[in-house]
Tab-separated table of C-alpha atoms in Angstrom:
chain	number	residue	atom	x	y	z
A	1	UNK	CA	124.713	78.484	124.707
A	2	UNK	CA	123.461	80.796	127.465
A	3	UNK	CA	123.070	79.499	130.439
A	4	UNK	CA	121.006	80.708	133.203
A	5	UNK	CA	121.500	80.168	136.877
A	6	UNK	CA	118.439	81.304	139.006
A	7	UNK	CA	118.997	81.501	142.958
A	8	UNK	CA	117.962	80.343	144.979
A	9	UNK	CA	116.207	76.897	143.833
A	10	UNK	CA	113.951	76.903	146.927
A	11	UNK	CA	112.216	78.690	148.967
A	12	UNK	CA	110.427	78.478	152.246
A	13	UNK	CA	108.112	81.911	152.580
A	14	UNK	CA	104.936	82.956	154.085
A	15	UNK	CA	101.806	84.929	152.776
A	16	UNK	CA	102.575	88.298	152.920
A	17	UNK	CA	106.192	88.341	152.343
A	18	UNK	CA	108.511	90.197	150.049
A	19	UNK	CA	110.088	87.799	147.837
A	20	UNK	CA	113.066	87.877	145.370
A	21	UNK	CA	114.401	85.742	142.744
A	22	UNK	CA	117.928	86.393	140.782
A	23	UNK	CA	118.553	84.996	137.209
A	24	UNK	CA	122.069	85.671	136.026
A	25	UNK	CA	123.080	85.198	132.531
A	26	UNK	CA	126.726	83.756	131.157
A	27	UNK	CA	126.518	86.413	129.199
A	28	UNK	CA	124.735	89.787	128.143
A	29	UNK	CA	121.508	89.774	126.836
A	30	UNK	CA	120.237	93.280	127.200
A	31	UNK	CA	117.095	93.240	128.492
A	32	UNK	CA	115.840	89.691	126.453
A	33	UNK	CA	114.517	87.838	129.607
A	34	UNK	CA	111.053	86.493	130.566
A	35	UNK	CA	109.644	85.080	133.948
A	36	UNK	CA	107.335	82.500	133.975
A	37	UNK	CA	104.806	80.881	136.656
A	38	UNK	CA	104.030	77.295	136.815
A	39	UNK	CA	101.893	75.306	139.217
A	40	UNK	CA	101.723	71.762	139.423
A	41	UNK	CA	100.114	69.573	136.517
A	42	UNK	CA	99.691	72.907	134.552
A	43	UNK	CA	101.639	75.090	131.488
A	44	UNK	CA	104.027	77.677	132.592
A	45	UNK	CA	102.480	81.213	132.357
A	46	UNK	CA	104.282	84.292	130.989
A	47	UNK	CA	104.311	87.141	134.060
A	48	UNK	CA	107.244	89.346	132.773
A	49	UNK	CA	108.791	90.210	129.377
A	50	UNK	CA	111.667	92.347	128.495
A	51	UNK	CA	113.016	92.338	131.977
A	52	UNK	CA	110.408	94.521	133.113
A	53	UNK	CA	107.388	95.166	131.197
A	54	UNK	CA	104.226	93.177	133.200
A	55	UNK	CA	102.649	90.970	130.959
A	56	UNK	CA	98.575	91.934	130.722
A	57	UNK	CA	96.399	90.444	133.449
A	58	UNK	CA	99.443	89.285	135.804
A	59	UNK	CA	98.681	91.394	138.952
A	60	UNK	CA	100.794	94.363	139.939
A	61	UNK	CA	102.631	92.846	142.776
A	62	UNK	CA	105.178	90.970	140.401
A	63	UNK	CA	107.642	93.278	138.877
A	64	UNK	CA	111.156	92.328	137.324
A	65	UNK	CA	114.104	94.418	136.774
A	66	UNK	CA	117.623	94.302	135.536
A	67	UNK	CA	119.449	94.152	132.384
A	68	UNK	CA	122.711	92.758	130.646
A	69	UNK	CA	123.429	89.723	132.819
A	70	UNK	CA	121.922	90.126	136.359
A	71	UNK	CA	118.109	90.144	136.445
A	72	UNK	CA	115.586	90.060	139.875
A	73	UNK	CA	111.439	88.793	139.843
A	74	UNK	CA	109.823	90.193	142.956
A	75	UNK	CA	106.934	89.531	144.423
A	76	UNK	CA	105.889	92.052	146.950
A	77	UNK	CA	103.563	90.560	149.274
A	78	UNK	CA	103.075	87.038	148.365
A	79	UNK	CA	99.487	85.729	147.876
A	80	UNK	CA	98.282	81.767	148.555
A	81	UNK	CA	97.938	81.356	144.589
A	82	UNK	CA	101.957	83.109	144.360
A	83	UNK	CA	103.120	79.135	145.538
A	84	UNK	CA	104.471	77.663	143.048
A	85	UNK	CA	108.140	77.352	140.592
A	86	UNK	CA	109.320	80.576	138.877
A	87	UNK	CA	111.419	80.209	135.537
A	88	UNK	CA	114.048	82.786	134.067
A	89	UNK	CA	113.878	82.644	130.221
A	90	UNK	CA	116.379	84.192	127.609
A	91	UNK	CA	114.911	85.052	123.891
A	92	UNK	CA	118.402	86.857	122.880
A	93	UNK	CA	120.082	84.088	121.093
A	94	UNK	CA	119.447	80.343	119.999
A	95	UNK	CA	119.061	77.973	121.530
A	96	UNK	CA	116.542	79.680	124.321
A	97	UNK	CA	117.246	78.470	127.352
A	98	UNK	CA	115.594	78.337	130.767
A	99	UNK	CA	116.949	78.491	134.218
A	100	UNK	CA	116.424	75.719	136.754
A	101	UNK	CA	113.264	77.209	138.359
A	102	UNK	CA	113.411	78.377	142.118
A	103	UNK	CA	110.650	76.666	143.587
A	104	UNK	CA	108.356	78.817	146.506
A	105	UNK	CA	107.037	76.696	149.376
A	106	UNK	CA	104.731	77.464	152.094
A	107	UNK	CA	106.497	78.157	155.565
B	1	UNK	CA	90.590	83.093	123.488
B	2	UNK	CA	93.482	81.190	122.289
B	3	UNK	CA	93.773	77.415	122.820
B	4	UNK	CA	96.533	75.326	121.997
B	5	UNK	CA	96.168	71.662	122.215
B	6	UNK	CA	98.439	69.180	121.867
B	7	UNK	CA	97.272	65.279	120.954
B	8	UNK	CA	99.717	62.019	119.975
B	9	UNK	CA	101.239	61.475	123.153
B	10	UNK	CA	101.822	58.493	124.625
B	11	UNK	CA	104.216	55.141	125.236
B	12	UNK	CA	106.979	53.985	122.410
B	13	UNK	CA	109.895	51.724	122.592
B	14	UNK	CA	113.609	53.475	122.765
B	15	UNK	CA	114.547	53.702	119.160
B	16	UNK	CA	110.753	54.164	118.022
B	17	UNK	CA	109.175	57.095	116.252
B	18	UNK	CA	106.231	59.316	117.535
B	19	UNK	CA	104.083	62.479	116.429
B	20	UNK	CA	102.471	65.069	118.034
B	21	UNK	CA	99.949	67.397	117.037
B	22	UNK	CA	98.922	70.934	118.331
B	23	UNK	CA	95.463	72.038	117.216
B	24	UNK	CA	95.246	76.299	117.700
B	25	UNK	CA	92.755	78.604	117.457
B	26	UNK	CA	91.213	82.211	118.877
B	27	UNK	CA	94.218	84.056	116.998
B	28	UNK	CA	96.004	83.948	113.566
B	29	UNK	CA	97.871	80.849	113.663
B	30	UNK	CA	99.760	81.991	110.067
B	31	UNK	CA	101.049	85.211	111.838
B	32	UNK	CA	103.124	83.382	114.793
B	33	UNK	CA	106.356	81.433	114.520
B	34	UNK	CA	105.367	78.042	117.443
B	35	UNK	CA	107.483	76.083	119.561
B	36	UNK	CA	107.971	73.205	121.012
B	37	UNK	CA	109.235	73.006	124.772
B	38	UNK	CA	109.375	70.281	126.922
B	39	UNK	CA	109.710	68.932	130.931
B	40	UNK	CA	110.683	65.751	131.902
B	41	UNK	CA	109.035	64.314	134.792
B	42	UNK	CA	110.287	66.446	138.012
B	43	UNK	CA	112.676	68.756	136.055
B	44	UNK	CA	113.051	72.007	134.497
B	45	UNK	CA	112.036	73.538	131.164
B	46	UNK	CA	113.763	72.927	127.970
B	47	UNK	CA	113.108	74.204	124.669
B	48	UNK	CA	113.168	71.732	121.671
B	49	UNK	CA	112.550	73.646	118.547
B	50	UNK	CA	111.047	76.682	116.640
B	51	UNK	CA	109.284	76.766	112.989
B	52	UNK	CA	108.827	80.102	112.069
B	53	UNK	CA	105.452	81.877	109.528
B	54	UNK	CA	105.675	81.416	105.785
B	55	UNK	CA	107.079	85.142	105.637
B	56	UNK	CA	110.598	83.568	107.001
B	57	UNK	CA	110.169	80.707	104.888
B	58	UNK	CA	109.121	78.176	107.239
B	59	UNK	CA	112.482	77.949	108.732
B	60	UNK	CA	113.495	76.130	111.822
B	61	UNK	CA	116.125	76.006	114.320
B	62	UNK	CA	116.075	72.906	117.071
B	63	UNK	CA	117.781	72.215	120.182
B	64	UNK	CA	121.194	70.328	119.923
B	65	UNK	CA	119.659	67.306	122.091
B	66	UNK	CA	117.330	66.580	119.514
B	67	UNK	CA	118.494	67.797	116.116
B	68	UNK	CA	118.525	65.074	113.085
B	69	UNK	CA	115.869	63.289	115.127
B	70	UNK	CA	112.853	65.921	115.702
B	71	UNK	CA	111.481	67.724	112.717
B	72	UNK	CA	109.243	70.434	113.489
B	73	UNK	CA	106.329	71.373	110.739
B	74	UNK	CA	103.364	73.959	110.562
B	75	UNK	CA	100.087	73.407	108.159
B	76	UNK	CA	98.508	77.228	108.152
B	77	UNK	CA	95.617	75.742	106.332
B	78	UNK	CA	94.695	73.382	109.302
B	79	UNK	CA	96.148	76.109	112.165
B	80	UNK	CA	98.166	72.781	113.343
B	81	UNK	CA	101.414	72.444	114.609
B	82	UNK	CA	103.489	69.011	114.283
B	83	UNK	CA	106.610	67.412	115.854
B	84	UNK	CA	107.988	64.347	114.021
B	85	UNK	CA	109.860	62.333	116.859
B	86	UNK	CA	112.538	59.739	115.076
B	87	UNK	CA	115.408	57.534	117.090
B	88	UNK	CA	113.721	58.096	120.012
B	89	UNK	CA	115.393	57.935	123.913
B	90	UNK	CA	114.414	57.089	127.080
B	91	UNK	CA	115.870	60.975	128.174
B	92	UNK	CA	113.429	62.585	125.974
B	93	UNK	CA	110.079	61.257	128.484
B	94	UNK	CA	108.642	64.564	128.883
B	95	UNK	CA	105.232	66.631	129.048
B	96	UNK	CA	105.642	68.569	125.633
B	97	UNK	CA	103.947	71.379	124.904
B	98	UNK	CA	103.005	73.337	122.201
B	99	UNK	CA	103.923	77.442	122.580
B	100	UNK	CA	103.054	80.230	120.499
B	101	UNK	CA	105.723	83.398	120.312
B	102	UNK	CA	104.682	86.424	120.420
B	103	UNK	CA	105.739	89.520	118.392
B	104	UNK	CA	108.322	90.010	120.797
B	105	UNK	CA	109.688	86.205	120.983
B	106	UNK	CA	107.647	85.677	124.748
B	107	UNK	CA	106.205	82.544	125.294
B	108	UNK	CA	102.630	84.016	125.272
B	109	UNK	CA	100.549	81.297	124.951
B	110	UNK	CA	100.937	77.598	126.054
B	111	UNK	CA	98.977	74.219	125.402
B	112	UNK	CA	98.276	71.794	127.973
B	113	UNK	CA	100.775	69.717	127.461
B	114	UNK	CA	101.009	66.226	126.159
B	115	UNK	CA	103.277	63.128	127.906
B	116	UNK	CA	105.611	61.279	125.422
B	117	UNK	CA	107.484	58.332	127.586
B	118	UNK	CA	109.821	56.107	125.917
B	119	UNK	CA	110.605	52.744	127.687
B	120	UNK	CA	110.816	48.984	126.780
């Protein structure tokens, strides 16, 4: 299996900060990663697909970049609604797996 | 608008058998392959299975904690997703929730979730 180990699992941040998240892979898996949003009591949310490409509606402050086995999510000036756990996700090979979620608090 | 909602949650004994339903609509059910993925209370995500369209033959592939117990199924005619829960365990308490893939394997689309807890 693939396993993915995001860093780091928490975060204390304020609005308006520049924020980023690493998801490293055990292995390579091109550019087959995902980041998802989820708040509390609600479904995760696609933001980012194939490493990079912003998925429609998800505003332009998120971007993601990387490839092979090192991958980043940034957030470039965080917004009130930006709180909440981010998710790495790998579609290369079964079974998919998720990493551990890096949880972003409010300083 | 695409909805995805899950019903058949609820409380069974360890060793007890449960099914859940996903009821979609706003897009062409018969086109998608659908997953299951699941969080237990306070944890991460974890996927538990994939049935994929009638053009693959309906095939599945499930996650090692839960294959020979969950059996994932599709109806096309009924856009309704199912997942048969056998031998059940008091590690597989979750929030599951229904997913369809999108062309490029994303998770694009998520149902509300529905909480399965298994306890005596």
């Amino acid at each position: 299996d693939i396993q993915l180990t995001q860093s780091p699992s928490f975060l204390s941040t304020s609005v308006g900060d520049r924020v980023t998240i690493t998801c490293r892979a055990s292995q390579g898996i091109s550019s087959s990663l995902a980041w998802y949003q989820q708040k509390p009591g609600k479904a995760p949310k696609l933001l980012i697909y194939a490493a990079s490409t912003l998925q429609s509606g998800v505003p332009s402050r998120f971007s993601g970049s990387g490839s092979g086995t090192e991958f980043t999510l940034t957030i470039s000036s965080l917004q009130p609604e930006d709180f909440a756990t981010y998710y790495c996700q790998q579609v290369k090979s079964y079974p998919v797996t998720f990493g551990q979620g890096t949880r972003l608090e409010i300083k | 608008e695409v909805q995805l909602v899950e019903s058949g949650g609820g409380l069974v004994q360890p060793g007890g058998s449960l099914g859940l339903s996903c009821a979609a609509s706003g897009f062409t059910f018969s086109d998608h392959y659908m997953d299951w993925v699941r969080q237990a209370p306070g944890k991460g995500l974890e996927w538990v299975g994939r049935v994929r369209k009638k053009a693959n033959s309906y095939t599945t592939e499930y996650a090692a904690s839960v294959k020979g117990r969950f059996t994932i199924s599709r109806d096309d005619s009924k856009n309704s997703l199912y997942l048969q829960m056998n031998s059940l365990k008091t590690e597989d308490t979750a929030v599951y929730y229904c997913v369809a893939v999108g062309l490029s394997y994303y998770f694009d689309s998520w149902g509300q979730g529905t909480l399965v807890t298994v306890s005596s």
